[in-house]
Short mmCIF file of C-alpha atoms and ligand atoms in Angstrom, two decimals:
data_model
loop_
_atom_site.label_atom_id
_atom_site.label_comp_id
_atom_site.label_asym_id
_atom_site.label_seq_id
_atom_site.Cartn_x
_atom_site.Cartn_y
_atom_site.Cartn_z
CA MET A 19 97.07 192.13 -4.90
CA ARG A 20 94.82 195.25 -5.24
CA ALA A 21 94.37 196.12 -8.85
CA TRP A 22 91.60 197.90 -11.15
CA VAL A 23 90.27 196.33 -14.37
CA THR A 24 88.36 197.72 -17.26
CA GLY A 25 84.60 197.05 -16.86
CA GLY A 26 83.57 197.16 -20.42
CA GLU A 27 81.35 200.08 -20.16
CA GLY A 28 83.64 203.03 -20.20
CA HIS A 29 86.21 204.42 -17.68
CA ALA A 30 83.61 205.34 -14.95
CA ALA A 31 82.98 201.43 -15.00
CA LEU A 32 86.61 200.65 -14.05
CA ARG A 33 86.56 197.95 -11.11
CA ALA A 34 88.72 197.48 -8.26
CA VAL A 35 89.59 193.77 -7.91
CA GLU A 36 91.91 191.36 -5.93
CA LEU A 37 94.18 189.34 -8.43
CA PRO A 38 96.73 186.84 -7.91
CA VAL A 39 100.40 188.47 -8.02
CA PRO A 40 101.45 187.76 -11.63
CA THR A 41 104.28 185.12 -12.29
CA PRO A 42 107.00 186.20 -14.64
CA GLY A 43 107.41 183.91 -17.64
CA PRO A 44 110.50 183.44 -19.65
CA GLY A 45 112.31 186.69 -20.30
CA GLU A 46 110.09 188.51 -17.81
CA LEU A 47 110.60 190.51 -14.76
CA LEU A 48 108.10 191.11 -11.67
CA VAL A 49 107.95 194.61 -10.61
CA ARG A 50 106.51 195.88 -7.24
CA VAL A 51 104.92 198.79 -8.46
CA SER A 52 105.41 202.24 -6.70
CA ALA A 53 103.87 204.55 -9.06
CA CYS A 54 101.74 204.49 -12.41
CA GLY A 55 100.95 207.50 -14.43
CA VAL A 56 97.62 207.94 -15.73
CA CYS A 57 97.62 208.54 -19.61
CA ARG A 58 95.02 209.58 -21.84
CA THR A 59 95.57 206.22 -23.72
CA ASP A 60 93.98 204.64 -20.60
CA LEU A 61 90.94 206.36 -21.10
CA HIS A 62 90.73 205.19 -24.91
CA VAL A 63 91.28 201.53 -23.61
CA ALA A 64 88.70 201.77 -21.00
CA ASP A 65 86.18 203.67 -23.26
CA GLY A 66 86.69 201.18 -26.31
CA ASP A 67 88.18 203.57 -28.67
CA LEU A 68 91.07 201.07 -28.60
CA PRO A 69 89.17 197.60 -28.95
CA LEU A 70 89.50 195.10 -26.14
CA ASP A 71 87.18 192.73 -27.89
CA GLY A 72 85.52 191.62 -24.81
CA ARG A 73 88.65 191.08 -22.63
CA SER A 74 89.18 193.02 -19.67
CA VAL A 75 92.74 194.52 -18.82
CA VAL A 76 94.69 196.25 -16.01
CA PRO A 77 95.26 199.57 -17.57
CA GLY A 78 98.40 201.74 -16.89
CA HIS A 79 101.68 202.10 -19.12
CA GLU A 80 103.62 204.50 -17.12
CA VAL A 81 104.83 202.07 -14.34
CA VAL A 82 107.77 202.71 -12.08
CA GLY A 83 109.07 200.06 -9.50
CA ARG A 84 111.35 197.50 -8.26
CA VAL A 85 112.16 194.30 -9.82
CA VAL A 86 111.29 191.41 -7.05
CA ALA A 87 111.59 188.38 -9.04
CA VAL A 88 112.72 187.24 -12.64
CA GLY A 89 111.68 184.39 -14.96
CA ASP A 90 113.92 182.10 -16.95
CA GLU A 91 116.47 183.84 -19.23
CA VAL A 92 116.79 186.69 -17.19
CA ALA A 93 119.80 187.60 -14.96
CA PRO A 94 118.83 187.03 -11.15
CA ALA A 95 121.05 190.01 -10.58
CA ARG A 96 118.38 192.35 -11.79
CA VAL A 97 116.27 191.77 -8.66
CA GLY A 98 116.48 195.01 -6.90
CA GLU A 99 116.84 197.19 -10.02
CA ARG A 100 114.70 200.14 -10.22
CA VAL A 101 112.75 200.17 -13.48
CA GLY A 102 110.17 201.57 -15.65
CA ILE A 103 107.62 199.69 -17.85
CA ALA A 104 106.14 201.70 -20.66
CA TRP A 105 103.50 201.32 -23.62
CA LEU A 106 105.72 199.29 -26.17
CA ARG A 107 105.85 196.02 -24.66
CA SER A 108 107.30 193.81 -27.49
CA THR A 109 107.92 193.54 -31.05
CA CYS A 110 108.56 190.79 -33.46
CA GLY A 111 112.22 191.73 -34.11
CA THR A 112 112.15 190.04 -37.46
CA CYS A 113 109.85 192.18 -39.90
CA ARG A 114 111.18 195.13 -42.04
CA TRP A 115 110.30 197.64 -39.74
CA CYS A 116 111.86 195.98 -36.83
CA ARG A 117 115.00 195.56 -38.94
CA ARG A 118 115.30 199.19 -40.13
CA GLY A 119 115.09 200.69 -36.71
CA ALA A 120 111.30 201.45 -37.02
CA GLU A 121 110.16 199.00 -34.31
CA ASN A 122 107.26 201.40 -33.32
CA LEU A 123 105.60 200.28 -36.50
CA CYS A 124 105.93 196.81 -36.18
CA ARG A 125 102.52 195.16 -36.95
CA GLY A 126 103.25 192.44 -34.28
CA SER A 127 103.94 194.82 -31.43
CA ARG A 128 102.16 194.39 -28.20
CA TYR A 129 101.29 197.07 -25.60
CA THR A 130 101.37 197.39 -21.87
CA GLY A 131 97.74 197.99 -20.46
CA TRP A 132 96.09 196.97 -23.61
CA ASP A 133 97.41 193.63 -24.79
CA ALA A 134 98.64 192.80 -21.48
CA ASP A 135 97.74 193.93 -17.71
CA GLY A 136 99.71 197.19 -16.94
CA GLY A 137 100.42 199.22 -13.63
CA TYR A 138 97.20 200.01 -11.94
CA ALA A 139 97.95 197.40 -9.60
CA GLU A 140 100.53 196.57 -6.76
CA TYR A 141 102.39 194.10 -9.01
CA ALA A 142 103.14 194.01 -12.86
CA VAL A 143 105.15 191.78 -15.22
CA ALA A 144 106.92 192.85 -18.31
CA PRO A 145 109.50 191.48 -20.91
CA ALA A 146 112.89 192.31 -19.40
CA ALA A 147 114.20 193.69 -22.97
CA TYR A 148 111.54 196.33 -23.28
CA VAL A 149 112.03 197.64 -19.55
CA TYR A 150 113.91 200.84 -18.87
CA ARG A 151 116.44 201.28 -16.29
CA ALA A 152 115.10 204.01 -14.12
CA PRO A 153 117.42 207.23 -14.23
CA GLU A 154 118.80 207.97 -10.53
CA GLY A 155 117.99 211.60 -10.49
CA LEU A 156 114.24 211.12 -11.14
CA GLU A 157 112.01 210.00 -8.28
CA ASP A 158 109.09 207.68 -8.86
CA LEU A 159 106.16 210.19 -9.11
CA GLN A 160 108.26 212.28 -11.39
CA LEU A 161 109.50 209.45 -13.59
CA ALA A 162 106.07 207.91 -14.19
CA PRO A 163 104.56 210.53 -16.60
CA LEU A 164 107.92 210.60 -18.57
CA LEU A 165 107.36 206.85 -19.51
CA CYS A 166 104.68 207.72 -22.02
CA ALA A 167 103.64 211.33 -22.04
CA GLY A 168 107.51 212.42 -22.23
CA ILE A 169 108.73 209.65 -24.57
CA ILE A 170 105.85 210.19 -27.07
CA GLY A 171 106.15 213.91 -26.81
CA TYR A 172 109.84 213.43 -27.59
CA ARG A 173 109.16 211.35 -30.70
CA ALA A 174 106.43 214.02 -31.66
CA LEU A 175 109.00 216.58 -31.37
CA ALA A 176 111.28 214.85 -33.82
CA ARG A 177 108.40 214.15 -36.24
CA ALA A 178 107.49 217.90 -36.16
CA ALA A 179 111.02 218.49 -37.49
CA LEU A 180 111.54 221.79 -35.80
CA PRO A 181 114.63 223.69 -37.04
CA PRO A 182 117.08 224.81 -34.57
CA GLY A 183 115.99 227.87 -32.60
CA GLY A 184 112.42 227.48 -34.57
CA ARG A 185 108.93 228.41 -33.53
CA LEU A 186 107.04 225.65 -32.25
CA GLY A 187 103.33 225.57 -31.75
CA ILE A 188 101.63 223.28 -29.19
CA TYR A 189 97.91 222.69 -29.15
CA GLY A 190 96.56 221.21 -26.02
CA PHE A 191 98.70 221.41 -22.87
CA GLY A 192 98.43 218.21 -20.71
CA ALA A 193 100.83 215.79 -19.38
CA SER A 194 102.60 214.99 -22.70
CA ALA A 195 102.71 218.72 -23.99
CA HIS A 196 104.05 220.46 -20.79
CA LEU A 197 107.13 217.82 -20.85
CA THR A 198 107.71 218.41 -24.65
CA ALA A 199 107.65 222.15 -24.09
CA GLN A 200 110.40 221.73 -21.76
CA VAL A 201 112.70 220.03 -23.96
CA ALA A 202 111.88 222.16 -26.94
CA MET A 203 112.64 225.36 -25.05
CA ALA A 204 115.92 223.80 -23.56
CA ARG A 205 117.06 223.48 -27.05
CA GLY A 206 116.38 227.04 -27.91
CA ALA A 207 112.90 226.79 -29.33
CA GLU A 208 110.28 229.61 -29.18
CA VAL A 209 107.12 227.90 -27.83
CA HIS A 210 103.51 229.09 -28.51
CA VAL A 211 100.74 227.10 -26.69
CA LEU A 212 97.30 226.90 -27.89
CA THR A 213 94.72 225.47 -25.34
CA ARG A 214 91.33 225.94 -24.05
CA ASP A 215 92.20 225.35 -20.59
CA ALA A 216 93.12 228.76 -18.59
CA ALA A 217 95.09 226.89 -15.76
CA ALA A 218 97.20 225.26 -18.46
CA ARG A 219 97.77 228.39 -20.30
CA GLU A 220 99.09 229.77 -16.93
CA LEU A 221 101.38 226.79 -16.43
CA ALA A 222 102.71 227.08 -19.93
CA LEU A 223 103.64 230.72 -19.37
CA GLU A 224 105.37 229.85 -16.06
CA LEU A 225 107.39 227.15 -17.96
CA GLY A 226 108.64 229.83 -20.33
CA ALA A 227 106.26 229.86 -23.28
CA ALA A 228 106.42 232.99 -25.49
CA SER A 229 102.50 233.10 -25.73
CA ALA A 230 99.60 230.84 -24.47
CA GLY A 231 96.19 231.38 -26.54
CA GLY A 232 92.95 229.72 -26.94
CA ALA A 233 92.72 226.27 -28.63
CA ALA A 234 91.82 227.34 -32.06
CA ASP A 235 93.36 230.91 -32.01
CA ALA A 236 95.76 232.15 -34.50
CA PRO A 237 99.39 232.13 -32.70
CA PRO A 238 101.06 235.66 -32.93
CA VAL A 239 103.56 234.57 -35.34
CA LEU A 240 103.79 231.87 -38.18
CA LEU A 241 105.02 228.60 -36.63
CA ASP A 242 107.82 226.44 -38.26
CA SER A 243 106.28 223.36 -36.58
CA ALA A 244 103.34 222.39 -34.62
CA ILE A 245 102.20 219.43 -32.65
CA VAL A 246 98.52 218.69 -31.80
CA PHE A 247 98.23 216.82 -28.48
CA ALA A 248 94.61 217.20 -27.78
CA PRO A 249 92.61 214.21 -29.54
CA ALA A 250 90.47 216.89 -31.39
CA GLY A 251 90.54 216.72 -35.05
CA GLU A 252 88.90 220.34 -35.44
CA LEU A 253 92.32 221.95 -34.35
CA VAL A 254 94.03 220.49 -37.68
CA PRO A 255 92.98 223.15 -40.06
CA PRO A 256 93.89 226.08 -37.73
CA ALA A 257 97.04 224.32 -36.83
CA LEU A 258 98.02 223.90 -40.76
CA GLU A 259 96.84 227.57 -41.33
CA ALA A 260 99.30 228.73 -38.63
CA LEU A 261 102.23 227.01 -40.10
CA GLU A 262 104.91 229.10 -42.12
CA GLN A 263 105.47 227.86 -45.56
CA GLN A 264 107.41 224.46 -45.50
CA GLY A 265 106.30 223.96 -41.79
CA THR A 266 105.20 220.65 -40.34
CA LEU A 267 102.30 219.54 -38.36
CA ALA A 268 102.64 216.28 -36.39
CA LEU A 269 99.57 214.71 -34.53
CA ALA A 270 100.62 212.95 -31.43
CA GLY A 271 97.42 211.15 -30.26
CA ILE A 272 96.88 207.45 -30.70
CA HIS A 273 93.09 208.69 -31.38
CA MET A 274 91.51 211.71 -32.78
CA SER A 275 88.09 212.86 -33.60
CA ASP A 276 87.36 213.35 -37.36
CA ILE A 277 89.53 215.98 -39.04
CA PRO A 278 87.18 218.56 -40.83
CA ARG A 279 87.54 219.00 -44.64
CA LEU A 280 90.83 220.89 -45.52
CA ASP A 281 91.45 223.57 -48.07
CA TYR A 282 94.21 222.89 -50.10
CA ARG A 283 95.36 226.57 -50.63
CA ARG A 284 94.98 227.62 -47.11
CA HIS A 285 96.17 224.38 -45.15
CA LEU A 286 98.59 222.49 -47.49
CA PHE A 287 99.94 224.52 -50.53
CA ARG A 288 103.48 226.09 -50.01
CA GLU A 289 105.10 222.52 -48.89
CA LYS A 290 103.49 222.09 -45.85
CA THR A 291 103.73 218.63 -44.33
CA LEU A 292 101.16 216.72 -41.99
CA THR A 293 102.23 213.71 -40.23
CA SER A 294 101.24 211.47 -37.37
CA VAL A 295 103.23 209.89 -34.40
CA THR A 296 102.87 206.14 -33.97
CA SER A 297 104.09 204.76 -30.51
CA ASN A 298 107.92 204.90 -30.20
CA THR A 299 111.26 202.85 -30.36
CA ARG A 300 113.17 201.72 -27.33
CA ALA A 301 115.82 204.07 -28.60
CA ASP A 302 113.38 207.00 -28.30
CA GLY A 303 112.64 206.04 -24.89
CA GLU A 304 116.36 205.74 -23.75
CA ASP A 305 117.45 209.01 -25.38
CA PHE A 306 114.54 210.94 -23.93
CA LEU A 307 115.07 209.64 -20.27
CA ARG A 308 118.62 210.56 -20.51
CA LEU A 309 117.68 213.86 -21.66
CA ALA A 310 115.09 214.59 -19.15
CA GLU A 311 117.57 213.81 -16.18
CA ARG A 312 120.38 216.01 -17.89
CA LEU A 313 118.06 218.81 -18.71
CA GLY A 314 116.01 218.58 -15.46
CA VAL A 315 112.71 218.17 -17.13
CA ARG A 316 110.01 218.51 -14.30
CA ALA A 317 106.70 216.90 -14.54
CA THR A 318 103.69 218.82 -12.83
CA VAL A 319 102.13 216.04 -11.12
CA SER A 320 98.65 215.50 -9.53
CA PRO A 321 98.87 212.41 -7.15
CA TYR A 322 96.14 209.94 -6.46
CA PRO A 323 96.21 206.79 -4.25
CA LEU A 324 95.72 203.64 -6.04
CA ASP A 325 92.32 203.38 -4.35
CA ARG A 326 91.33 206.40 -6.49
CA ALA A 327 92.43 205.30 -9.94
CA ARG A 328 88.98 205.53 -11.26
CA ASP A 329 88.63 209.10 -10.01
CA ALA A 330 91.94 210.01 -11.76
CA LEU A 331 90.33 208.80 -15.20
CA VAL A 332 87.13 210.66 -14.58
CA ASP A 333 89.27 213.60 -13.90
CA LEU A 334 91.39 213.34 -16.91
CA ALA A 335 88.38 212.75 -19.25
CA ALA A 336 86.68 216.10 -17.62
CA ASP A 337 89.99 217.91 -18.19
CA ARG A 338 90.46 218.47 -14.38
CA VAL A 339 93.95 217.28 -13.97
CA HIS A 340 96.70 219.79 -13.55
CA GLY A 341 99.82 218.38 -15.50
CA ALA A 342 100.05 214.49 -15.12
CA ALA A 343 97.90 212.44 -13.01
CA VAL A 344 100.02 209.71 -11.11
CA LEU A 345 98.86 206.96 -8.90
CA ARG A 346 100.78 205.96 -5.79
CA CYS A 347 100.56 201.96 -5.80
ZN1 ZN B 3 108.56 193.72 -36.22
ZN1 ZN B 4 100.29 206.78 -22.71
#
């Protein structure tokens, strides 16, 4: 099969290769991939921000396709099912985090497109218990970005503790942010977007944001909650400063540049909360996919053929992607 693997020298060194079609092991499904979203985390994997320790891997964890074979311990009836493979690949199932419903924090968890090969390929395998059934109402290219960008954004929205009808600030407006904004607005939030990208500001206003300003601008009102999607630590102080008292700021990225020094009185006093977002649980994924179908959440998609996966990563790194880049596999 055609596939792409990390080259060890950054995302521009991603290599196109021929690999054998993988065989599903016990508990696994083999999926013929039809679409795979391109996530910023793929850049972090290819660039070594998330260490590979000398391994190479097929990136991609927003994988949509059909089951074409199953391993032992999986019902053969699943062949033909349309599914989504996402970032959370497996957890230990027995630690205190798994048992208390916080499997996103399991220290034994594994991730698609980092610990195991992902979807920049014609075929992929994944544990059946961690694969989502694809909602009927979402076509392949639409569904792919929901599988990480959408699910993580949904968890970030929960972590940001937005009160009903509250004011939400969104810093950075790429794939995850533009999906999260739609969910927040459908629930009655007033959304203010802050991003350096003029085209993204335009998209935010088209989707119904109340305002769209520059990356570190002060929003026109104080915010009840905010989410920083951009991997830019320098946005943390202005985002904290823009919070109303008792407001919450959630940092949605898996990687972020250094956060500048904070001033207690300006940035944290008056009971502000600063938190991060770490992966997601399967329940987050199932809830979000159901909600996205019901609310009609629409991803703005920039499609690329599988042969151009490296270009998609280069474009994403240069902030040249409008909405979400998705590979047609
Ligand atoms: Zn665990
Ligand atoms: Zn992702």
